[in-house]
JSON list of C-alpha atoms in Angstrom, two decimals:
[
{"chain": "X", "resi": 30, "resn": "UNK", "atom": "CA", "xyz": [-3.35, -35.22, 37.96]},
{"chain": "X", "resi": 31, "resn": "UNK", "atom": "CA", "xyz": [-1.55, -36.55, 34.72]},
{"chain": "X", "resi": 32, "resn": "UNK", "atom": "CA", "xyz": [-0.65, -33.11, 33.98]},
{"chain": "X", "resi": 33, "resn": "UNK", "atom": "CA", "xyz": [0.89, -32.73, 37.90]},
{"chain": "X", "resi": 34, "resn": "UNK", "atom": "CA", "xyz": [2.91, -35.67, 36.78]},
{"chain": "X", "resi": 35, "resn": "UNK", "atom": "CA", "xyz": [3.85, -34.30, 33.46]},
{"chain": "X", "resi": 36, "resn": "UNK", "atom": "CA", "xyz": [5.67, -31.06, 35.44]},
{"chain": "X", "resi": 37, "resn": "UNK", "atom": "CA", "xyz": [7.50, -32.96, 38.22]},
{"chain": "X", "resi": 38, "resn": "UNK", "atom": "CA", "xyz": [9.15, -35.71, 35.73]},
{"chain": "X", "resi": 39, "resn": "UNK", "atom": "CA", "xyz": [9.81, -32.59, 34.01]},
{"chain": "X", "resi": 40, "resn": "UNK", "atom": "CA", "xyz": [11.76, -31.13, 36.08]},
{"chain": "X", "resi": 41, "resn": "UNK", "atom": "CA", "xyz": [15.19, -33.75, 36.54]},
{"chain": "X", "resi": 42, "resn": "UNK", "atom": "CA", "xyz": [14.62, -34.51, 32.11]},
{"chain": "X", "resi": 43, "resn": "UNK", "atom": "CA", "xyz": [15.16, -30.93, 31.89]},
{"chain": "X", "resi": 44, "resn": "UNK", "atom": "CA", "xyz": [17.99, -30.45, 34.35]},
{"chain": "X", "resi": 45, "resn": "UNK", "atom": "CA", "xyz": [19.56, -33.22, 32.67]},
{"chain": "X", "resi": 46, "resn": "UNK", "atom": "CA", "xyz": [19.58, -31.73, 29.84]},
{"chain": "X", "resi": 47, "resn": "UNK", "atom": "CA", "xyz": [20.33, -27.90, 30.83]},
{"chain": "X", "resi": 48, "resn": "UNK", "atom": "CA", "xyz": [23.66, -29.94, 32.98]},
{"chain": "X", "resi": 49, "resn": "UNK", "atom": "CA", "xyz": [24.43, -31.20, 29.64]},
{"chain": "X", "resi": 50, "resn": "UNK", "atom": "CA", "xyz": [24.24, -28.50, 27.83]},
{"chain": "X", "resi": 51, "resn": "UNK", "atom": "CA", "xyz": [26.10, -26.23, 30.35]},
{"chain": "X", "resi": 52, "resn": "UNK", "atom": "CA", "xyz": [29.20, -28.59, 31.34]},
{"chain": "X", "resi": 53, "resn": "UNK", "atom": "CA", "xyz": [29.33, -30.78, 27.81]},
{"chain": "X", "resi": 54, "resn": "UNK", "atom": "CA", "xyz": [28.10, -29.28, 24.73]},
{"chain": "X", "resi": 55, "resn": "UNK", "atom": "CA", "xyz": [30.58, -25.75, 25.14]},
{"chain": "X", "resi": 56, "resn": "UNK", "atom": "CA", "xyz": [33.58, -27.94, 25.84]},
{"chain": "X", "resi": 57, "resn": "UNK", "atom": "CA", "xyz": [32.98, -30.83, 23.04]},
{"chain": "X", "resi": 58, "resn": "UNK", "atom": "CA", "xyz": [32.57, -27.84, 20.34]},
{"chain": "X", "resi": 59, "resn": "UNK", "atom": "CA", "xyz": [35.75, -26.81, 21.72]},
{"chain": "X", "resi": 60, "resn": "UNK", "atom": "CA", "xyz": [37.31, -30.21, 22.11]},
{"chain": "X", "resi": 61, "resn": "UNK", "atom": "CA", "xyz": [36.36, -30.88, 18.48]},
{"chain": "X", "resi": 62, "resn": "UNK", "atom": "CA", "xyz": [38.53, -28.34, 17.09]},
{"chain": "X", "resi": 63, "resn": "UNK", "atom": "CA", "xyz": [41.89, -29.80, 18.69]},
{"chain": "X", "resi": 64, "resn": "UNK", "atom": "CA", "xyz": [43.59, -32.61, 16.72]},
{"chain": "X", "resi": 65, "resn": "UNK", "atom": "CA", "xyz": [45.93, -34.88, 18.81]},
{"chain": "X", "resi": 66, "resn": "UNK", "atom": "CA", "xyz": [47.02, -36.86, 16.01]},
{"chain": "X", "resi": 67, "resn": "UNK", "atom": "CA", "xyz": [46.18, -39.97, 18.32]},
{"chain": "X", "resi": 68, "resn": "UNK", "atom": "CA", "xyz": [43.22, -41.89, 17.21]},
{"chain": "X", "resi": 69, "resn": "UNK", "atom": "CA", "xyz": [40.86, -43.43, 19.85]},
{"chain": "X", "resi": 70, "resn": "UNK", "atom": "CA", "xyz": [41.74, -46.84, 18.41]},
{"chain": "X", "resi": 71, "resn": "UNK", "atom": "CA", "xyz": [45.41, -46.31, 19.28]},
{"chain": "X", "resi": 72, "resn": "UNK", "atom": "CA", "xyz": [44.46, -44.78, 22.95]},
{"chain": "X", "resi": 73, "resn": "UNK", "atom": "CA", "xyz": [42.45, -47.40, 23.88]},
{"chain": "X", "resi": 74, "resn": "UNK", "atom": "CA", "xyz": [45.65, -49.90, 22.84]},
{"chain": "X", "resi": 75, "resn": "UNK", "atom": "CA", "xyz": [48.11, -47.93, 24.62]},
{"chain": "X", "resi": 76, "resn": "UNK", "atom": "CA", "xyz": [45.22, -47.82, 27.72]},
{"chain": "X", "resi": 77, "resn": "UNK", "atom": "CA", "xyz": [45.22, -52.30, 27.06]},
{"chain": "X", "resi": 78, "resn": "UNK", "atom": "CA", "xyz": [41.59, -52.57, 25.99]},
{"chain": "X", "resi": 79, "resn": "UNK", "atom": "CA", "xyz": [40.48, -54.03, 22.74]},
{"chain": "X", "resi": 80, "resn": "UNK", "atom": "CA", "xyz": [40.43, -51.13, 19.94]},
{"chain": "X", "resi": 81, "resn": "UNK", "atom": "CA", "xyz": [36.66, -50.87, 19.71]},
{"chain": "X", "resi": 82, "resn": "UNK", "atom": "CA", "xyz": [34.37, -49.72, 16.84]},
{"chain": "X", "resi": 83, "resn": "UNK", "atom": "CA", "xyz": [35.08, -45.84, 16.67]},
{"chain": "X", "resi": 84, "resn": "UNK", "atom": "CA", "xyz": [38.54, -45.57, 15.86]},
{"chain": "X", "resi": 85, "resn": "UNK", "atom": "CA", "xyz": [39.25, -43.32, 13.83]},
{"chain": "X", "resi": 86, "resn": "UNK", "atom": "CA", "xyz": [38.39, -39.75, 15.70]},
{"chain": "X", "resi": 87, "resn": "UNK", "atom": "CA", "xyz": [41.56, -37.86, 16.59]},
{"chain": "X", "resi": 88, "resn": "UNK", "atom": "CA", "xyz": [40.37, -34.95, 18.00]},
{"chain": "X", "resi": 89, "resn": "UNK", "atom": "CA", "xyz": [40.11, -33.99, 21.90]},
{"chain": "X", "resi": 90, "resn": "UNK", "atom": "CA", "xyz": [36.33, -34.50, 22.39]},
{"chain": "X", "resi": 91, "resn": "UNK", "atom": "CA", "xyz": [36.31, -37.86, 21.44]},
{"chain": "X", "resi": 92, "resn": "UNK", "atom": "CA", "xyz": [39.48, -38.71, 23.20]},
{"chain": "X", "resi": 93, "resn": "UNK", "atom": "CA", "xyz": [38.18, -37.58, 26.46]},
{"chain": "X", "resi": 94, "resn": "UNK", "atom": "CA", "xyz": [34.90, -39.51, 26.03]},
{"chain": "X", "resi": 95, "resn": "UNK", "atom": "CA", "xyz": [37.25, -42.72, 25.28]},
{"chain": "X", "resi": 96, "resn": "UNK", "atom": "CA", "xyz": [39.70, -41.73, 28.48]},
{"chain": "X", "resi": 97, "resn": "UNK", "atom": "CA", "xyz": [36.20, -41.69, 30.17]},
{"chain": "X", "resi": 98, "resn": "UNK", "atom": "CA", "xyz": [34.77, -45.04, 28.68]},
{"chain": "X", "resi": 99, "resn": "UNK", "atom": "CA", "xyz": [38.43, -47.07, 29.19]},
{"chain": "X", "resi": 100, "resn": "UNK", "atom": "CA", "xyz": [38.19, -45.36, 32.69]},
{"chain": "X", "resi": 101, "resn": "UNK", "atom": "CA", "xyz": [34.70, -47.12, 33.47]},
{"chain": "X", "resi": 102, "resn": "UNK", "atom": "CA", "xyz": [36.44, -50.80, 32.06]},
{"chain": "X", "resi": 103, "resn": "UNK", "atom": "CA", "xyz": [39.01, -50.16, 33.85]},
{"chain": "X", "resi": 104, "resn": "UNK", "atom": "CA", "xyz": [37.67, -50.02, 36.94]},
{"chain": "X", "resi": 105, "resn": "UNK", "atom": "CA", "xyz": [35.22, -53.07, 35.95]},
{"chain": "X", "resi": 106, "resn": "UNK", "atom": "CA", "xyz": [38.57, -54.65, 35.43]},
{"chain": "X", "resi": 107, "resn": "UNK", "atom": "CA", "xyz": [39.70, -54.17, 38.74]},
{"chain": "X", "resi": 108, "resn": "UNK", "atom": "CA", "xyz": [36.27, -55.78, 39.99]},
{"chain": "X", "resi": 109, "resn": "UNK", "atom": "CA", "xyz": [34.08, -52.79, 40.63]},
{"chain": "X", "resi": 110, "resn": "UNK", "atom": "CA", "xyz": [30.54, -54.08, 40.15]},
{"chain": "X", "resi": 111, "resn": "UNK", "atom": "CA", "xyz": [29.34, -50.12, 40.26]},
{"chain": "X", "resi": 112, "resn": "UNK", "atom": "CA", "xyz": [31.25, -49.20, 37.30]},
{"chain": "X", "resi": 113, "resn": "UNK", "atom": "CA", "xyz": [29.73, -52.92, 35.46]},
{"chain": "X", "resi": 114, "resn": "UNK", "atom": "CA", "xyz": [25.97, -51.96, 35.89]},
{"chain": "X", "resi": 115, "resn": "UNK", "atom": "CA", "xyz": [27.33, -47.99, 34.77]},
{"chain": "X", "resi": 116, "resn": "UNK", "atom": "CA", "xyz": [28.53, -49.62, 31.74]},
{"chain": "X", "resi": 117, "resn": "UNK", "atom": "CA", "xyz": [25.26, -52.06, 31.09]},
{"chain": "X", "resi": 118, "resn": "UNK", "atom": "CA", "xyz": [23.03, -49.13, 32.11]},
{"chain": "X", "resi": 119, "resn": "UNK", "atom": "CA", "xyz": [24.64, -47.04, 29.06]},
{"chain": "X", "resi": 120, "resn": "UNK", "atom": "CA", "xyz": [23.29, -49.61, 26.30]},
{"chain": "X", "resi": 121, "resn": "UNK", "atom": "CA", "xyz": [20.04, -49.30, 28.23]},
{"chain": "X", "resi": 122, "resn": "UNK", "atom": "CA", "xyz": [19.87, -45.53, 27.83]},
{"chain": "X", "resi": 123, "resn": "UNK", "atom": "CA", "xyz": [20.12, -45.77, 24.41]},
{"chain": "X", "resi": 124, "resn": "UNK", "atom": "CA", "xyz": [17.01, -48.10, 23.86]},
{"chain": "X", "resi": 125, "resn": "UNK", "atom": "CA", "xyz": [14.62, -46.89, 26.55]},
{"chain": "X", "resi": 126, "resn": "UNK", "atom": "CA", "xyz": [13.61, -43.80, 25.42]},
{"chain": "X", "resi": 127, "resn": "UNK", "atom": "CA", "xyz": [12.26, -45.56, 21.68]},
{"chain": "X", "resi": 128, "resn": "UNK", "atom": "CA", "xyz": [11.19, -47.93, 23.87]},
{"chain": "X", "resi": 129, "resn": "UNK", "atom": "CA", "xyz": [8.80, -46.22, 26.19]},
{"chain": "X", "resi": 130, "resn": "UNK", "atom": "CA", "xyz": [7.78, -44.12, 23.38]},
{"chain": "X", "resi": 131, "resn": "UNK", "atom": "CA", "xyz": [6.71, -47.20, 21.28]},
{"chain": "X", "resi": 132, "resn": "UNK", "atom": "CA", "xyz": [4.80, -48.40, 24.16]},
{"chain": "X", "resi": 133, "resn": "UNK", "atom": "CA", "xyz": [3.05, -45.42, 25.06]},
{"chain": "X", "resi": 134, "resn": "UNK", "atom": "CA", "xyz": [1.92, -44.76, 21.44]},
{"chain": "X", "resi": 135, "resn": "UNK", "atom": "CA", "xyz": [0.44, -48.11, 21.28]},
{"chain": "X", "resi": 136, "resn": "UNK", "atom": "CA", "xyz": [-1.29, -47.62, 24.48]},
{"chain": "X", "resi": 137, "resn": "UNK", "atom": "CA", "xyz": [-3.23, -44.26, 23.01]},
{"chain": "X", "resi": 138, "resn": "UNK", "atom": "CA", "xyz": [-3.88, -46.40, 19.87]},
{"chain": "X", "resi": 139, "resn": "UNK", "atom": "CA", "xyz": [-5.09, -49.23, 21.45]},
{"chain": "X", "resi": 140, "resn": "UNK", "atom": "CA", "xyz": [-7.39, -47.05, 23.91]},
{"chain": "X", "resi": 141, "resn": "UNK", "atom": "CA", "xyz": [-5.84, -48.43, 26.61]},
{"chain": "X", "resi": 142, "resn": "UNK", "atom": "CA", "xyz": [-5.81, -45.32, 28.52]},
{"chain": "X", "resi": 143, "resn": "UNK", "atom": "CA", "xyz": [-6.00, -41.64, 27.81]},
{"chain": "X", "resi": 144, "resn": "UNK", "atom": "CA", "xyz": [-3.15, -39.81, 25.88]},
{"chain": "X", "resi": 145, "resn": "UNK", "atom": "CA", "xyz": [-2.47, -37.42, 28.96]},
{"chain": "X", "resi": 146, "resn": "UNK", "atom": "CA", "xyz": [-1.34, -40.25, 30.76]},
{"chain": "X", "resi": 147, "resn": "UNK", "atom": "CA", "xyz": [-0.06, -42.48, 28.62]},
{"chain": "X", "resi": 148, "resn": "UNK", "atom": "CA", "xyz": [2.42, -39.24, 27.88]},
{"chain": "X", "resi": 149, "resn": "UNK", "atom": "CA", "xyz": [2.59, -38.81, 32.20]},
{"chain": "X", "resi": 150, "resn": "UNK", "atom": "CA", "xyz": [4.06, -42.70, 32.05]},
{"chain": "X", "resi": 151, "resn": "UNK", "atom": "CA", "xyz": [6.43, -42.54, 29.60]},
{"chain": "X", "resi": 152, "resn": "UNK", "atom": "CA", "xyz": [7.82, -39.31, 30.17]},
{"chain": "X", "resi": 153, "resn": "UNK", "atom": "CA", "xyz": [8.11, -40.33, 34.14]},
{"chain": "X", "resi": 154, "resn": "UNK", "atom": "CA", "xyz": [9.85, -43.62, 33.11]},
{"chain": "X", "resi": 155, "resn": "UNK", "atom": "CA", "xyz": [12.44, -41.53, 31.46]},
{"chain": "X", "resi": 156, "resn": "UNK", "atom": "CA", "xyz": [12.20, -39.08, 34.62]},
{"chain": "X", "resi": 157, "resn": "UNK", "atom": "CA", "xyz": [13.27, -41.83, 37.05]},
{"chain": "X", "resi": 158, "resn": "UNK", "atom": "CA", "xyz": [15.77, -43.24, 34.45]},
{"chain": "X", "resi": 159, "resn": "UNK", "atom": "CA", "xyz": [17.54, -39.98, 34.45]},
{"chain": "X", "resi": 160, "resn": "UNK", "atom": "CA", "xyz": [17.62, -39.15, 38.11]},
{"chain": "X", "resi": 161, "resn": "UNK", "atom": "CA", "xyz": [19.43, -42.75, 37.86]},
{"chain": "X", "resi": 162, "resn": "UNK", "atom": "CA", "xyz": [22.19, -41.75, 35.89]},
{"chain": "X", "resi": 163, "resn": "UNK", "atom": "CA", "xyz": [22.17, -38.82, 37.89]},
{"chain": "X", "resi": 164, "resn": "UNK", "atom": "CA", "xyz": [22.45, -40.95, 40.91]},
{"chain": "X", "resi": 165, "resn": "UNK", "atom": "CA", "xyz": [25.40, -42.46, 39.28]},
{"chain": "X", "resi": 166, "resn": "UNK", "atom": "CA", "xyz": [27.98, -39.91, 38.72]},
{"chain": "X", "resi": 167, "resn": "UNK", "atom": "CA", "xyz": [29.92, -41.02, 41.51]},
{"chain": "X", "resi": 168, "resn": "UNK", "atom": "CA", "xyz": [31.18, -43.68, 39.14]},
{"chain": "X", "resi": 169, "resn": "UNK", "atom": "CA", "xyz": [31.55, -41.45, 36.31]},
{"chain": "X", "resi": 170, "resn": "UNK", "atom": "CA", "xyz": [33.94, -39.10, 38.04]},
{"chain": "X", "resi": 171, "resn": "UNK", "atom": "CA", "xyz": [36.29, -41.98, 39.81]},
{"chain": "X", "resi": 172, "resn": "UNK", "atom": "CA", "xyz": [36.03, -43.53, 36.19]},
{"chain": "X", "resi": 173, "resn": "UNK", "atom": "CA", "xyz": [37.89, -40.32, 34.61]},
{"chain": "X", "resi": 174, "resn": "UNK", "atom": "CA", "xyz": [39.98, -40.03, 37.68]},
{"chain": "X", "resi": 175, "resn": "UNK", "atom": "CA", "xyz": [41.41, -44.09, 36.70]},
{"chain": "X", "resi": 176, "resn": "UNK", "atom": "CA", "xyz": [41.29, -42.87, 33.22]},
{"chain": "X", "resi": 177, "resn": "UNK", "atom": "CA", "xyz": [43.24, -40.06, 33.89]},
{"chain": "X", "resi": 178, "resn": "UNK", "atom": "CA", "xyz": [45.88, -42.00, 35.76]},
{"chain": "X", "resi": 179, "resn": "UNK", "atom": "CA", "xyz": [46.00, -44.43, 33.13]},
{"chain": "X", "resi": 180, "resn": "UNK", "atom": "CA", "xyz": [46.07, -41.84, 30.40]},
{"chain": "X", "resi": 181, "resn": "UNK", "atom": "CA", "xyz": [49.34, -40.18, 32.03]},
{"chain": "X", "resi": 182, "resn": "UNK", "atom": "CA", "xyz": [51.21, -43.57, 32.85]},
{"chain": "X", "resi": 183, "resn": "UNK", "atom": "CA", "xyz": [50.71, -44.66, 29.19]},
{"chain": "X", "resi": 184, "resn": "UNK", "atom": "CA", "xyz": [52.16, -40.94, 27.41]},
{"chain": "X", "resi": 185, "resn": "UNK", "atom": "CA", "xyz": [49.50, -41.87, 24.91]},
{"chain": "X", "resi": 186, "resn": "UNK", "atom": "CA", "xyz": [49.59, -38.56, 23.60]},
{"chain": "X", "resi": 187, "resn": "UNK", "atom": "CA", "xyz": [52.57, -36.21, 22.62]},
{"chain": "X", "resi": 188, "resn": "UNK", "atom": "CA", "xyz": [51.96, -32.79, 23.55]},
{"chain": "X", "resi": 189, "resn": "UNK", "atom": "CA", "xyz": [51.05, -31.61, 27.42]},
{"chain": "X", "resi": 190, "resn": "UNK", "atom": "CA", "xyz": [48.37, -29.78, 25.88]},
{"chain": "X", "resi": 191, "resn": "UNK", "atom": "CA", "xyz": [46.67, -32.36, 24.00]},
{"chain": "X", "resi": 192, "resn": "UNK", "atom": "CA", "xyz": [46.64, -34.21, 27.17]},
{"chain": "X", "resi": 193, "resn": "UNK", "atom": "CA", "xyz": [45.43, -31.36, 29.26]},
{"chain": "X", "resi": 194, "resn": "UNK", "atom": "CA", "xyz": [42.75, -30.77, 27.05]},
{"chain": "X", "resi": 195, "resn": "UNK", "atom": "CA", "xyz": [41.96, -34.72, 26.95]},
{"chain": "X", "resi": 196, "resn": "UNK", "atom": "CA", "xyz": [41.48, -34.24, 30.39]},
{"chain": "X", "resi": 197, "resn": "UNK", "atom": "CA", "xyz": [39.25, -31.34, 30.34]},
{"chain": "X", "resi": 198, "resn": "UNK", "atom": "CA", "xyz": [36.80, -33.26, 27.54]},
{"chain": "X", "resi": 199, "resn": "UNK", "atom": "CA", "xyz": [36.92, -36.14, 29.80]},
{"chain": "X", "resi": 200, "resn": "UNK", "atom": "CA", "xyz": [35.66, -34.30, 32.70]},
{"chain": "X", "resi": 201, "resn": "UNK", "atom": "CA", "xyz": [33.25, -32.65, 30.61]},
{"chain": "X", "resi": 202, "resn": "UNK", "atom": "CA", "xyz": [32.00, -35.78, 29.00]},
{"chain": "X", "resi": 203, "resn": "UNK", "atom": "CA", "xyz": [30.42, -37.19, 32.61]},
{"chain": "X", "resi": 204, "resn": "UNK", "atom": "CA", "xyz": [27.70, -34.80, 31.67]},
{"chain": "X", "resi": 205, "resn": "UNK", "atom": "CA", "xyz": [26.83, -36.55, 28.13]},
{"chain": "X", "resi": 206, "resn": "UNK", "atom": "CA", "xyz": [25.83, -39.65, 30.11]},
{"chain": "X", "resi": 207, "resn": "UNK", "atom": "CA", "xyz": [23.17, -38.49, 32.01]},
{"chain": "X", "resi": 208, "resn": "UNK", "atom": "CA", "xyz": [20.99, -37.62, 28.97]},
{"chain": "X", "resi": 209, "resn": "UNK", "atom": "CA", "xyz": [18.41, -39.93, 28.02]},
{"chain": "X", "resi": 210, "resn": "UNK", "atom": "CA", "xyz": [18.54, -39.40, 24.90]}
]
């Protein structure tokens, strides 16, 4: 039965990170060899949110993850509670997978139950986090849309293919966020 488990939360972990792979990695290897000469500091000025701690990227994969992230407080700005639990849920990914890990680990060291499904549990907790985020991209995509906007109103960047390219990372980058890990 554990092992049942095991292949079913498989199954959205893995398309997760096959989506990811597809739509994200190929375009941020790409987006990472385009320089704008606009930092993501200076973006997310010109966009009026604070600067932020990574400021200092310049080239398109990183500025289309930013138009994406300003996109998502921008719309939390204009009061939509979707885009505010989006945002809180992305802190969350970043500690749940440690954390159910820890957990389960201690569980097969304290003989608390079996390893099979201590390893079932924590990989289905990660399984239903995932087809959360999946559930989710809704926001992600109106988020790049009000980035977008906000992007082109602003003439953050100089050339019309720096900001076309912006655009395509930013698009892209809706896939990074539905990895757990």
């Amino acid at each position: 039965m554990a092992k049942l488990l095991i292949l079913l939360a498989l199954i959205p972990v893995l398309g997760a990170w096959a989506a990811r792979r597809w739509f994200w990695s190929r375009v941020k290897l790409e987006g990472t060899r385009r320089d704008c000469e606009t930092s993501v500091k200076d973006l997310r000025v010109r966009l009026g949110l604070p600067a932020g701690r990574r400021g200092k990227e310049t080239h398109a994969a990183a500025l289309g993850n930013a138009v994406r992230e300003c996109g998502l407080e921008l719309l939390e700005k204009d009061g939509d509670t979707l885009a505010k639990a989006r945002l809180k849920g992305a802190y969350l990914t970043r500690a749940l997978p440690v954390l159910v890990m820890v957990v389960a680990i201690f569980a097969i060291f304290s003989k608390r139950m079996s390893a099979s499904w201590a390893i079932a549990g924590a990989i289905g907790v990660v399984a239903i986090w995932t087809v959360l985020r999946l559930s989710g991209l809704a926001v992600e995509w109106r988020a790049v849309a009000r980035g977008t906007e906000a992007l082109k109103a602003s003439r953050a960047l100089k050339r019309i293919n720096d900001e076309t390219e912006v655009i395509r990372c930013a698009k892209a980058s809706v896939w990074s966020s539905v990895w757990p890990f």
